[in-house]
PDB file of C-alpha atoms and ligand atoms in Angstrom:
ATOM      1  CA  UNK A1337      58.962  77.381 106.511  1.00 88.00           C
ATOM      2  CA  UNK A1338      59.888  77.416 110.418  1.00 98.00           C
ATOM      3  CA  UNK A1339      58.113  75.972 112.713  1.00 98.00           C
ATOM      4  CA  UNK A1340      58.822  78.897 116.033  1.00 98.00           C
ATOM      5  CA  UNK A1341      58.830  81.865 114.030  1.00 98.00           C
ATOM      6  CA  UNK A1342      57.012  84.170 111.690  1.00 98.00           C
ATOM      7  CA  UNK A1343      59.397  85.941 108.943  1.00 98.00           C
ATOM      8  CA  UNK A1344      58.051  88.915 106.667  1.00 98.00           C
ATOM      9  CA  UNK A1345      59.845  90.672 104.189  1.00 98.00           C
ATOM     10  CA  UNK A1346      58.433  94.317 103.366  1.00 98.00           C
ATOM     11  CA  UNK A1347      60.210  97.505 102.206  1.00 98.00           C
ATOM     12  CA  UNK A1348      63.757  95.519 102.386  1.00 98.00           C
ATOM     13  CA  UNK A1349      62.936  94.665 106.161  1.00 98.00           C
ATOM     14  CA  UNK A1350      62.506  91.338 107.267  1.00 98.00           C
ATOM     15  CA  UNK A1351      60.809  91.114 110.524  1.00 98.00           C
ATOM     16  CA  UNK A1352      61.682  87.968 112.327  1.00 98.00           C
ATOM     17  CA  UNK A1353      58.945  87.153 115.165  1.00 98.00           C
ATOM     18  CA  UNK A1354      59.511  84.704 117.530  1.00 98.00           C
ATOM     19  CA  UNK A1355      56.169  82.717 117.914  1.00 98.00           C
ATOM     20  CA  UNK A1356      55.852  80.615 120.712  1.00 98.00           C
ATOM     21  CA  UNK A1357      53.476  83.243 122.703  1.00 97.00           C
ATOM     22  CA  UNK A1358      52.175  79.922 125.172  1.00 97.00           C
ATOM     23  CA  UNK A1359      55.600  80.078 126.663  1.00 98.00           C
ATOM     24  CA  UNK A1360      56.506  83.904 125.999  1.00 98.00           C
ATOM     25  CA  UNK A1361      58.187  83.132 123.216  1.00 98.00           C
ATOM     26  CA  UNK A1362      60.911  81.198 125.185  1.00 98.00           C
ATOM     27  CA  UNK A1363      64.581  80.077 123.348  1.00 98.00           C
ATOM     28  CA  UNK A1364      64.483  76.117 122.955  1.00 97.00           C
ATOM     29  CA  UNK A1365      66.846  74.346 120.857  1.00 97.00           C
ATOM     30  CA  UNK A1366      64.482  74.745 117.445  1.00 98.00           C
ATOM     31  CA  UNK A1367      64.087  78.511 118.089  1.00 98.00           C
ATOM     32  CA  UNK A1368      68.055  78.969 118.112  1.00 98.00           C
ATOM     33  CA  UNK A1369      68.310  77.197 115.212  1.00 98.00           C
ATOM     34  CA  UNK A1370      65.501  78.606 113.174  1.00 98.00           C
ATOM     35  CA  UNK A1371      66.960  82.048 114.459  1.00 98.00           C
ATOM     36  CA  UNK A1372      70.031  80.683 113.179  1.00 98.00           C
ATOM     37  CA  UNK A1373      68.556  80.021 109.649  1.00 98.00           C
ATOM     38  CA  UNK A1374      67.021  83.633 109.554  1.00 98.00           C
ATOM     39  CA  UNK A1375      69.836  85.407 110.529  1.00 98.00           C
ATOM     40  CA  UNK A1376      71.349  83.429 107.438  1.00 98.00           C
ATOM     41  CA  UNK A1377      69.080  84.508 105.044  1.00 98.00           C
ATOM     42  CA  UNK A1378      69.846  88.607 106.249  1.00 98.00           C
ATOM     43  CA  UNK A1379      73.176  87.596 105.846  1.00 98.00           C
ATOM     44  CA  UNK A1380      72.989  86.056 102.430  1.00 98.00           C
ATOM     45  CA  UNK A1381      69.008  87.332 100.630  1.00 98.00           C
ATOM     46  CA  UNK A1382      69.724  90.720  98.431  1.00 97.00           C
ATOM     47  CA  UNK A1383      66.060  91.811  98.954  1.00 97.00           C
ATOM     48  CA  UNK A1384      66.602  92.030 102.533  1.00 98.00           C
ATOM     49  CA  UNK A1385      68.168  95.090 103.873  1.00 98.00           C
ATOM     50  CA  UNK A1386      67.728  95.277 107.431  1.00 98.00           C
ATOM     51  CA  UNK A1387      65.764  93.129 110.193  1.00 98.00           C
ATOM     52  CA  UNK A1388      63.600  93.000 113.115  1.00 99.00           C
ATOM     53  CA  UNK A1389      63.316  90.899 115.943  1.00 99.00           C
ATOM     54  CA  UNK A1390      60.193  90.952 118.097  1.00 98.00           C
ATOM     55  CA  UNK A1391      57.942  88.648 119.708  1.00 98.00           C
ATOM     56  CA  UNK A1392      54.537  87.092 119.424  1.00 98.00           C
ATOM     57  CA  UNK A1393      51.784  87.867 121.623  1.00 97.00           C
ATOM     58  CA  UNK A1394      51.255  91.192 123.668  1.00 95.00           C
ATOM     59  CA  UNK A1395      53.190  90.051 126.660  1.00 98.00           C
ATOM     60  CA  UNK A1396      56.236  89.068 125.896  1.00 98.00           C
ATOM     61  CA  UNK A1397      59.730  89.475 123.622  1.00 98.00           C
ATOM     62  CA  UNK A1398      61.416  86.616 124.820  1.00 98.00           C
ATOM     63  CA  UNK A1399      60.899  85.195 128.669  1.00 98.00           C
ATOM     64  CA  UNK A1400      64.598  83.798 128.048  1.00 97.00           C
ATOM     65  CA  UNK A1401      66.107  79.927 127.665  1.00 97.00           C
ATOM     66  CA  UNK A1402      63.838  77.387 127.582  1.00 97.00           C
ATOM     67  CA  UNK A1403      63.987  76.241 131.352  1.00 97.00           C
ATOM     68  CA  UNK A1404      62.102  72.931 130.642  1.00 96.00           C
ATOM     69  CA  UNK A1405      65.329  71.925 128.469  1.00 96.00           C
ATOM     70  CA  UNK A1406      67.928  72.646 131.332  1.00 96.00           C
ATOM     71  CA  UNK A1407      67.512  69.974 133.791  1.00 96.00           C
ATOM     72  CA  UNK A1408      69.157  67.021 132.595  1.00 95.00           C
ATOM     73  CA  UNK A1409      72.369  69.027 130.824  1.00 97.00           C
ATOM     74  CA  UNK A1410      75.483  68.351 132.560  1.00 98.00           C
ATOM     75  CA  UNK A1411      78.663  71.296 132.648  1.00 98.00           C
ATOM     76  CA  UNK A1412      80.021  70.588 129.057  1.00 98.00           C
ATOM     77  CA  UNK A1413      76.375  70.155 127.922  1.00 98.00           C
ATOM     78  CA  UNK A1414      75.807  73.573 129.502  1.00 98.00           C
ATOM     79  CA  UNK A1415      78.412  75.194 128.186  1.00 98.00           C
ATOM     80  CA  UNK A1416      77.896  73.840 124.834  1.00 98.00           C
ATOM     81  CA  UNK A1417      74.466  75.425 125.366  1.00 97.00           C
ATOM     82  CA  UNK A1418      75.962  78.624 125.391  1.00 98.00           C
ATOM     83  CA  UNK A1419      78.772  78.051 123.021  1.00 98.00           C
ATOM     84  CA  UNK A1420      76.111  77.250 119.999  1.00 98.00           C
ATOM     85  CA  UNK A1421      74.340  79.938 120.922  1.00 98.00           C
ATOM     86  CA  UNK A1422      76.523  82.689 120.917  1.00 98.00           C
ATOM     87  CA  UNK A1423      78.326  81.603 117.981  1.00 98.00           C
ATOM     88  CA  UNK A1424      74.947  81.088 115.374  1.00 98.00           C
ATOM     89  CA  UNK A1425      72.644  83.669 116.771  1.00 98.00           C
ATOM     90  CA  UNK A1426      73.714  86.264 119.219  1.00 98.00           C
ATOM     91  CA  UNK A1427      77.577  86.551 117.897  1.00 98.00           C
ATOM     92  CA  UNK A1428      75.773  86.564 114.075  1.00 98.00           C
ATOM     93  CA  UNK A1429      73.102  89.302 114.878  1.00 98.00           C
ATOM     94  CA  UNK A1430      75.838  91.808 116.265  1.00 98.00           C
ATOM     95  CA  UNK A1431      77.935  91.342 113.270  1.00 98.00           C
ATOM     96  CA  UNK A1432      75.517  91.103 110.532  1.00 98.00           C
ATOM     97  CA  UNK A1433      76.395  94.125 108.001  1.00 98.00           C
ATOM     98  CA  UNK A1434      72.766  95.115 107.647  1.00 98.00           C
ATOM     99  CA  UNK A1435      70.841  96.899 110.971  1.00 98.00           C
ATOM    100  CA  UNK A1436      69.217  94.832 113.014  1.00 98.00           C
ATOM    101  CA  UNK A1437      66.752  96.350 115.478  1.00 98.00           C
ATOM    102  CA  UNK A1438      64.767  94.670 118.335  1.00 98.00           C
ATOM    103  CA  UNK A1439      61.569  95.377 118.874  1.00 98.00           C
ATOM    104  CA  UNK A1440      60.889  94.492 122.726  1.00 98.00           C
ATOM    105  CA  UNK A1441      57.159  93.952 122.603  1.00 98.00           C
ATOM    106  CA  UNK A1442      57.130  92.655 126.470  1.00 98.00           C
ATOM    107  CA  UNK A1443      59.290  90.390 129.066  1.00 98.00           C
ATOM    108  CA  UNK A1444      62.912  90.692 127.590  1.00 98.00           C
ATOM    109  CA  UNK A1445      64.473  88.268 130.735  1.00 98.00           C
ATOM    110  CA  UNK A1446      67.371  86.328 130.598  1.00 98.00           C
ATOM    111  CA  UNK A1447      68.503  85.071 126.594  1.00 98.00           C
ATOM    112  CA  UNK A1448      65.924  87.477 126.145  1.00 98.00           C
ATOM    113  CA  UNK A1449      67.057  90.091 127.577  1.00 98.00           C
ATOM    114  CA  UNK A1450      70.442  89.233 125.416  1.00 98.00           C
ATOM    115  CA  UNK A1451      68.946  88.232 122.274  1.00 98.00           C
ATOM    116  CA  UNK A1452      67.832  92.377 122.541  1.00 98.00           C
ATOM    117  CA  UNK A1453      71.157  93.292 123.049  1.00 98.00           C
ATOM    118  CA  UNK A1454      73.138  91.724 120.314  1.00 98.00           C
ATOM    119  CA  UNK A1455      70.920  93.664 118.237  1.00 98.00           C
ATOM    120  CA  UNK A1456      72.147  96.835 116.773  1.00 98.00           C
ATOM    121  CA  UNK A1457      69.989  98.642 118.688  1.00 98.00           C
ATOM    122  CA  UNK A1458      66.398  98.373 120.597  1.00 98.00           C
ATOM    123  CA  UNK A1459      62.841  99.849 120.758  1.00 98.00           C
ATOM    124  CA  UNK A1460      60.849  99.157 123.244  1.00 98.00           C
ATOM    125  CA  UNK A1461      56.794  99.305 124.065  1.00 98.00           C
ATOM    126  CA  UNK A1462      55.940 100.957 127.205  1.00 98.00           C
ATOM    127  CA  UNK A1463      54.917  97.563 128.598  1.00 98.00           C
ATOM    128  CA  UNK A1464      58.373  95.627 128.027  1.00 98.00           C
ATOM    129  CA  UNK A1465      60.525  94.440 130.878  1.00 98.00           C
ATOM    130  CA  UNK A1466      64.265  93.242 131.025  1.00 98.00           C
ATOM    131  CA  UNK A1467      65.655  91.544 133.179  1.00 98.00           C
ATOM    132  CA  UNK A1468      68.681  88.899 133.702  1.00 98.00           C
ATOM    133  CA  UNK A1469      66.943  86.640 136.127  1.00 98.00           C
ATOM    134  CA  UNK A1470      69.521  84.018 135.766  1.00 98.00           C
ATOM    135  CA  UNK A1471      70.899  83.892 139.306  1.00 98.00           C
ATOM    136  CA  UNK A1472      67.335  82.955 140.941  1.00 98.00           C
ATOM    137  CA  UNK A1473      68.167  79.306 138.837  1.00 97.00           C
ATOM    138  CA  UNK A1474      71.645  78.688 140.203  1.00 97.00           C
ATOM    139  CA  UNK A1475      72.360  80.380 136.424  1.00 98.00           C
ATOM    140  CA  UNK A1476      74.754  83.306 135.041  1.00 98.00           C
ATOM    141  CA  UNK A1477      74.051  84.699 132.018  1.00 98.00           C
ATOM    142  CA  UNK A1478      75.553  82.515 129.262  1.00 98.00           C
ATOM    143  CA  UNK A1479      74.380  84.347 125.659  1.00 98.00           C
ATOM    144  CA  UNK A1480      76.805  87.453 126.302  1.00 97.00           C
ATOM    145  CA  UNK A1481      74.646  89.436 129.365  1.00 97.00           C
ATOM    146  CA  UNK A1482      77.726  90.120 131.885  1.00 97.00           C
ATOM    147  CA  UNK A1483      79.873  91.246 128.437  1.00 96.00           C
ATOM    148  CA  UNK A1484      77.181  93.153 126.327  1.00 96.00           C
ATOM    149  CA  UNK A1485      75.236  94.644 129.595  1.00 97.00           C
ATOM    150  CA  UNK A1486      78.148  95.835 131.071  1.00 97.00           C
ATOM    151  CA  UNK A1487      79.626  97.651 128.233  1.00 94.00           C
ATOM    152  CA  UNK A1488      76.156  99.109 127.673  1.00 95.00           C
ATOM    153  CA  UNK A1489      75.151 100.319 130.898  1.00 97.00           C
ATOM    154  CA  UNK A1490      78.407 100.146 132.837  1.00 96.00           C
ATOM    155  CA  UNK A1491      79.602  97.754 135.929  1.00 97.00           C
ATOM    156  CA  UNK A1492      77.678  98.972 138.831  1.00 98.00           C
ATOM    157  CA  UNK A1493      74.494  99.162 137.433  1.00 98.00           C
ATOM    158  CA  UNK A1494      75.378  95.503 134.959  1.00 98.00           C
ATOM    159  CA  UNK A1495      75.982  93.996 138.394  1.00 98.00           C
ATOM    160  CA  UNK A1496      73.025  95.199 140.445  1.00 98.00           C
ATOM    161  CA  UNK A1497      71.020  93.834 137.780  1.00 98.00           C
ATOM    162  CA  UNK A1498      72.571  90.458 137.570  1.00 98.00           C
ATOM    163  CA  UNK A1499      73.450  89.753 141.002  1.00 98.00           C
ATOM    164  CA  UNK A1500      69.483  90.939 142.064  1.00 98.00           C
ATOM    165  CA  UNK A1501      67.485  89.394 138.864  1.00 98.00           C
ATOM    166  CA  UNK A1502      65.160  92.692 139.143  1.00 98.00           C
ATOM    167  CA  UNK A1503      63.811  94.270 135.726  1.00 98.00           C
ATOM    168  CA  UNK A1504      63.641  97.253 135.054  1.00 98.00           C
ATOM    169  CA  UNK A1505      60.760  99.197 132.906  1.00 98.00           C
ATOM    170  CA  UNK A1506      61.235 100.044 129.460  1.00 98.00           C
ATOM    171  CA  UNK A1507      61.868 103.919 131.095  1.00 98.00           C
ATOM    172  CA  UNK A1508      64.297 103.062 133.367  1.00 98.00           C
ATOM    173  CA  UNK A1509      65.800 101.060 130.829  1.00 98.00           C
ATOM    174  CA  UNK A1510      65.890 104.048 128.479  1.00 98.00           C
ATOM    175  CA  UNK A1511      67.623 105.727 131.457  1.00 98.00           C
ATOM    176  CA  UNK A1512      69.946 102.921 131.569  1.00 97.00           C
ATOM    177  CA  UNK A1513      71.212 103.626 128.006  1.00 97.00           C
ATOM    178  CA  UNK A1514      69.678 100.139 126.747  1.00 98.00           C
ATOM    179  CA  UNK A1515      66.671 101.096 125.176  1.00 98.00           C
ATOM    180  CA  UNK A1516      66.565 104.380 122.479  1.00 98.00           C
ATOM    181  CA  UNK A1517      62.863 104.837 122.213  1.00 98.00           C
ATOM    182  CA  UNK A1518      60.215 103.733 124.235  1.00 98.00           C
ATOM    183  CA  UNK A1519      56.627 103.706 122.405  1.00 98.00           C
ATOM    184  CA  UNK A1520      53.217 102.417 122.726  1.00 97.00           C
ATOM    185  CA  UNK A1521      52.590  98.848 122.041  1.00 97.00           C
ATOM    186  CA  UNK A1522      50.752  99.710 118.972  1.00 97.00           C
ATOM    187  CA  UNK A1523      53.134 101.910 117.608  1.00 98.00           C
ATOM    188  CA  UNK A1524      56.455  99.540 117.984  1.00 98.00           C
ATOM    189  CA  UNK A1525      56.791  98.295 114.721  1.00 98.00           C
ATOM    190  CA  UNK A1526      55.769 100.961 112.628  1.00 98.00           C
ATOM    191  CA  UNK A1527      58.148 103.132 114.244  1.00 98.00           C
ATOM    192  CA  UNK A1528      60.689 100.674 114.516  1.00 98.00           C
ATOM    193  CA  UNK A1529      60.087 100.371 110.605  1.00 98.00           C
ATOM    194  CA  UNK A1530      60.342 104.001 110.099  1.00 98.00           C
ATOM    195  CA  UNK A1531      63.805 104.125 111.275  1.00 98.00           C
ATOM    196  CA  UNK A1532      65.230 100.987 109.127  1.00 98.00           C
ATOM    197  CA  UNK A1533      63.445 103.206 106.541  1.00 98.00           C
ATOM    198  CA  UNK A1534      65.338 105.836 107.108  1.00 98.00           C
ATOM    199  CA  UNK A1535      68.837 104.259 107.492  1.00 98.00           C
ATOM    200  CA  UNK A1536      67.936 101.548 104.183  1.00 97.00           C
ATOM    201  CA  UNK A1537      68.208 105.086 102.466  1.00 96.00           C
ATOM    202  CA  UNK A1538      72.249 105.810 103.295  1.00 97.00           C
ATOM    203  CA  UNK A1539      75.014 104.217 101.729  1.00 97.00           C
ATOM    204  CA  UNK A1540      74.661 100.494 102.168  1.00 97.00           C
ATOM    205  CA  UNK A1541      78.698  99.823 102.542  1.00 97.00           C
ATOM    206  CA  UNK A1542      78.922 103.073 104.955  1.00 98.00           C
ATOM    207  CA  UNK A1543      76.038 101.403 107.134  1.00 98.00           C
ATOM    208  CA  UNK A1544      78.230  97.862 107.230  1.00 98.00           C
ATOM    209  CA  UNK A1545      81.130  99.831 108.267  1.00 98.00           C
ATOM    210  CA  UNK A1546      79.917 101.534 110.921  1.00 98.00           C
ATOM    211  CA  UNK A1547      78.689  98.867 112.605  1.00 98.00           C
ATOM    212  CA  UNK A1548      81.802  97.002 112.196  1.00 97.00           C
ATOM    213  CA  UNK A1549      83.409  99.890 113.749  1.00 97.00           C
ATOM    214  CA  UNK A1550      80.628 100.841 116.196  1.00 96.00           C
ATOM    215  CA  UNK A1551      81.252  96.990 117.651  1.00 95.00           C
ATOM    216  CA  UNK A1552      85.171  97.216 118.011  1.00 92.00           C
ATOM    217  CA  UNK A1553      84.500 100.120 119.868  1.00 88.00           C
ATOM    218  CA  UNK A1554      87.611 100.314 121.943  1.00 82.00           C
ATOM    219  CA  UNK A1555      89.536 102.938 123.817  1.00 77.00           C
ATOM    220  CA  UNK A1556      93.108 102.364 122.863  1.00 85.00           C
ATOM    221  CA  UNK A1557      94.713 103.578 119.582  1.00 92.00           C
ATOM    222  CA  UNK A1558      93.207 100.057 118.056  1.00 91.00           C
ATOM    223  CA  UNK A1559      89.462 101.557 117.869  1.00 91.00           C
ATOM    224  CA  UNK A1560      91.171 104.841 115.976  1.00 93.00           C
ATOM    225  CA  UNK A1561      93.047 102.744 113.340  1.00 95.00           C
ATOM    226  CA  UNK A1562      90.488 100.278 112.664  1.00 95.00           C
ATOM    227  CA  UNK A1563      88.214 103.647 112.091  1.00 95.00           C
ATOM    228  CA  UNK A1564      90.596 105.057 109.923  1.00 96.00           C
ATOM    229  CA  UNK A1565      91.344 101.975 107.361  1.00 97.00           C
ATOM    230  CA  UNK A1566      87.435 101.509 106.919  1.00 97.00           C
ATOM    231  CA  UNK A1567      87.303 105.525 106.324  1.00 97.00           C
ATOM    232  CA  UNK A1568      90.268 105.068 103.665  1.00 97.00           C
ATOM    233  CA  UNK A1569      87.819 102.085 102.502  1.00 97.00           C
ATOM    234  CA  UNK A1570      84.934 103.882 101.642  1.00 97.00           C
ATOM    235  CA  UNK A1571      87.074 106.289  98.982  1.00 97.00           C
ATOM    236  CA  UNK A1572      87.197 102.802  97.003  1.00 97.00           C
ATOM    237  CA  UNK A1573      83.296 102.371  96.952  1.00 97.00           C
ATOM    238  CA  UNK A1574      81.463 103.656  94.260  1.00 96.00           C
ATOM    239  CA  UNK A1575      78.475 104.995  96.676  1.00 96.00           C
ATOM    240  CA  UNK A1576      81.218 107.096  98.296  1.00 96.00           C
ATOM    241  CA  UNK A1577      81.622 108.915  94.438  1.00 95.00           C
ATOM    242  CA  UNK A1578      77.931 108.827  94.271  1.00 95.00           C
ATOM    243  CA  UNK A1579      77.390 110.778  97.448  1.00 96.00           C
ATOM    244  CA  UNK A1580      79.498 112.938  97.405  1.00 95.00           C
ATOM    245  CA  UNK A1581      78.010 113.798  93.345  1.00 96.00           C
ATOM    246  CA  UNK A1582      75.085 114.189  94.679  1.00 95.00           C
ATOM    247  CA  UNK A1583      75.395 116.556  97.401  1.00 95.00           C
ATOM    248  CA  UNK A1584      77.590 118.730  94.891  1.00 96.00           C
ATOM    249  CA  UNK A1585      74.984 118.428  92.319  1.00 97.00           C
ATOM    250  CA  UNK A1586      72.299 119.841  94.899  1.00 96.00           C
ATOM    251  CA  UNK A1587      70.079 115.828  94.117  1.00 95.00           C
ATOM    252  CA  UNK A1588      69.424 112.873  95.964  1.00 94.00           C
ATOM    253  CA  UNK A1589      71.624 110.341  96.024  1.00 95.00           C
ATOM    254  CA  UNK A1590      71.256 107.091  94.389  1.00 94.00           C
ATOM    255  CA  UNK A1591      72.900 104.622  96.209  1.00 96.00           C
ATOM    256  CA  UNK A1592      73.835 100.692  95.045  1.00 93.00           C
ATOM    257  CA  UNK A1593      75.586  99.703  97.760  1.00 93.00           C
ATOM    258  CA  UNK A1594      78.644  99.202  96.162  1.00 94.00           C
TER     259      UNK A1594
HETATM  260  N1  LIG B1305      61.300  78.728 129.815  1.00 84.25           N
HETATM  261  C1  LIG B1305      60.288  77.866 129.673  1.00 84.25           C
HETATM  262  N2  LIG B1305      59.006  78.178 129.837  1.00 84.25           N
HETATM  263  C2  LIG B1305      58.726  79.440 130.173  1.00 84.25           C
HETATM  264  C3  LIG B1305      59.716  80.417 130.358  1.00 84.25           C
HETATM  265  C4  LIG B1305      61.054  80.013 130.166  1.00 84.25           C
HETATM  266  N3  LIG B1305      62.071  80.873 130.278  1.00 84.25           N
HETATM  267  N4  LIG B1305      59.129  81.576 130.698  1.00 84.25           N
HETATM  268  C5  LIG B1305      57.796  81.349 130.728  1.00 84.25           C
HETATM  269  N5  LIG B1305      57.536  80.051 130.421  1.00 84.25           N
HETATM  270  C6  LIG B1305      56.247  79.377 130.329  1.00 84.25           C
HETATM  271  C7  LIG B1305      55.667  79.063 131.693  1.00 84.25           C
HETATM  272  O1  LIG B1305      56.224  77.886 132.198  1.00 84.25           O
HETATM  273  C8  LIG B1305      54.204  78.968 131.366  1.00 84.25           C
HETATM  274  O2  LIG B1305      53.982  77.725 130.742  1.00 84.25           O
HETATM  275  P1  LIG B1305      52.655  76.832 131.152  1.00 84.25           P
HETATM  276  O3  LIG B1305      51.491  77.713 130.795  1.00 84.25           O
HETATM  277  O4  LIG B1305      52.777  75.615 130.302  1.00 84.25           O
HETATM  278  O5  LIG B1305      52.773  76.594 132.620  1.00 84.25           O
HETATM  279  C9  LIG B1305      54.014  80.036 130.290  1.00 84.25           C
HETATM  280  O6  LIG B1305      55.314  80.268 129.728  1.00 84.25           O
HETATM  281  C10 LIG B1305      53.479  81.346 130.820  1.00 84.25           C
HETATM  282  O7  LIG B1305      54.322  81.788 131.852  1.00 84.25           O
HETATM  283  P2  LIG B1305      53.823  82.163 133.335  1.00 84.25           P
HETATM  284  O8  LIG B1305      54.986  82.009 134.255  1.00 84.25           O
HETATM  285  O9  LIG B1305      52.582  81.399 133.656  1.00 84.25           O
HETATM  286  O10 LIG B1305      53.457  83.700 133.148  1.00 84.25           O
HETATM  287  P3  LIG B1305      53.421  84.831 134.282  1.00 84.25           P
HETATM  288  O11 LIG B1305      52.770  86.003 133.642  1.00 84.25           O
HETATM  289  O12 LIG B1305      52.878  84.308 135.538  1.00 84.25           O
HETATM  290  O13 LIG B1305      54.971  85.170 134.547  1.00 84.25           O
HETATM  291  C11 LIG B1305      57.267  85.653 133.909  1.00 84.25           C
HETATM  292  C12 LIG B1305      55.769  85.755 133.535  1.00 84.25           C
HETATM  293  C13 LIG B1305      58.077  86.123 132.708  1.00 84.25           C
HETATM  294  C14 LIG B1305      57.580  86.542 135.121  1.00 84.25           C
HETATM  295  C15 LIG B1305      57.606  84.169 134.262  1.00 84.25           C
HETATM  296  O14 LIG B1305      57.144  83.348 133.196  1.00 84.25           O
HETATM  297  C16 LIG B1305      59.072  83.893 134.439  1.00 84.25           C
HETATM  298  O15 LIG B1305      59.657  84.248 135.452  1.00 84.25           O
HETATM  299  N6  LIG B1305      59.702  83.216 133.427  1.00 84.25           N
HETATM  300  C17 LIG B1305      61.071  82.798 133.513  1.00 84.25           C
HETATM  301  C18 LIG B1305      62.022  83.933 133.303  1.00 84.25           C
HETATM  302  C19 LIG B1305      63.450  83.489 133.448  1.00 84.25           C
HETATM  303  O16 LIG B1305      63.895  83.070 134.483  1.00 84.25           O
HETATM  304  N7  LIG B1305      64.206  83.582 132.333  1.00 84.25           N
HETATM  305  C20 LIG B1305      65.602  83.271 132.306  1.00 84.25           C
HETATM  306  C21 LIG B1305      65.805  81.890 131.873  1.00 84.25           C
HETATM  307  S1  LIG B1305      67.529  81.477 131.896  1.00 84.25           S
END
């Protein structure tokens, strides 16, 4: 069905694996928009409850942007680059109402190292490495890495990484606050699988919501109000009654996401 990527359903998770391990898995125009297409199908395909991204081959997630493709765009082509990508991929993963975890198998660098972050969250094998190289091209980040980074990790550390290109180690990225388990490379997906597991079992419309909340994280009154109206929400949802039954009924709750 795609031509760069491997797509699995199993348990309600559809793993998503980049497959272009000959150029570690790098984004050219037909990965973005088979990404694009798969992203669609969590969006819109009732048998899939949550996703993973990860990459083929033992060495790397995603090396970044396909570098071949950047020498003969000029500044709108460039920016439309970006644009397209944001909007049908990265924007799209960090909004999607079901979790979507990365699984960073190896070199996360540039888009790749942003593809990881637009996810919900990330695992990472003891052998990955991110990176936002950009700036050793003449390039800034351009799928969300000064925005996303930043917020994650703060603006010191977001701008010794950018403005040196180094990488960091899947520890030190755990240090950072990017990565929330680190693994061995065998272990990744099952673990990574474990947890979607785990959080496929809660309320389906609770999960949505906190994301949605979770990504307008904001410090002024805003953040508290939006909170509040998508509490007030989930009193309208039957899983809310259902919950709530079932912890005062001392049985496990069956949830329909509704
Ligand atoms: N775009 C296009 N091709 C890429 C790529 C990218 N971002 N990253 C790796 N590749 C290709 C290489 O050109 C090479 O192809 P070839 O075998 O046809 O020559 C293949 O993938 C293997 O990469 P190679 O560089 O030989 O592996 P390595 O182990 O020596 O180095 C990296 C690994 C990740 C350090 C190195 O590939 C690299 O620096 N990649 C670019 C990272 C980057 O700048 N990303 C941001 C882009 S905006």
């Amino acid at each position: 069905m795609y031509s760069t990527l491997l797509v699995q359903i199993e348990n309600g998770t559809y793993t998503i694996t980049i497959n272009r391990p000959d150029k570690l898995n790098a984004l050219n125009k037909t990965v973005i928009n088979e990404l694009s297409a798969a992203i669609d199908e969590v969006y819109t395909n009732p048998d899939i409850k949550s996703a993973i991204i990860t990459g083929a081959g033992p060495k790397a997630f995603v090396a970044g942007a396909d570098i071949s493709e950047f020498l003969e765009l000029n500044a709108g082509q460039g920016e439309e680059l970006a644009r397209h990508g944001q909007k049908n991929v990265f924007d799209k993963i960090e909004n999607c109402a079901k979790p979507i975890i990365a699984a960073v198998n190896g070199f996360a660098l540039g888009g790749g190292c942003e593809l990881a972050l637009s996810c919900h969250f990330i695992y990472a094998s003891e052998n990955a490495k991110f990176g936002q190289p950009e700036v050793n091209l003449g390039l800034i980040p351009g799928y969300g890495g000064t925005q996303r980074l930043t917020q994650l990790i703060g603006r010191n550390r977001s701008m010794e990484l950018i403005m040196t290109g180094n990488m960091l180690t899947a520890k030190e990225a755990m240090e950072y606050g990017m990565v929330n388990k680190v693994t061995n490379a065998e272990d990744l997906l099952s673990k990574t699988k474990e947890t979607l597991q785990l959080i496929q079992s809660k309320a389906p419309v609770a999960v949505a919501k906190v994301i949605e909340c979770i990504n307008r994280f904001d410090h002024t009154q805003q953040g508290y109000d939006f909170e509040i109206k998508k509490f007030g929400e989930c009193f309208a949802t039957e899983d809310m009654k259902e919950g709530a039954s079932a912890f005062l009924e001392k049985r496990k709750a069956n949830f329909k996401g509704k």
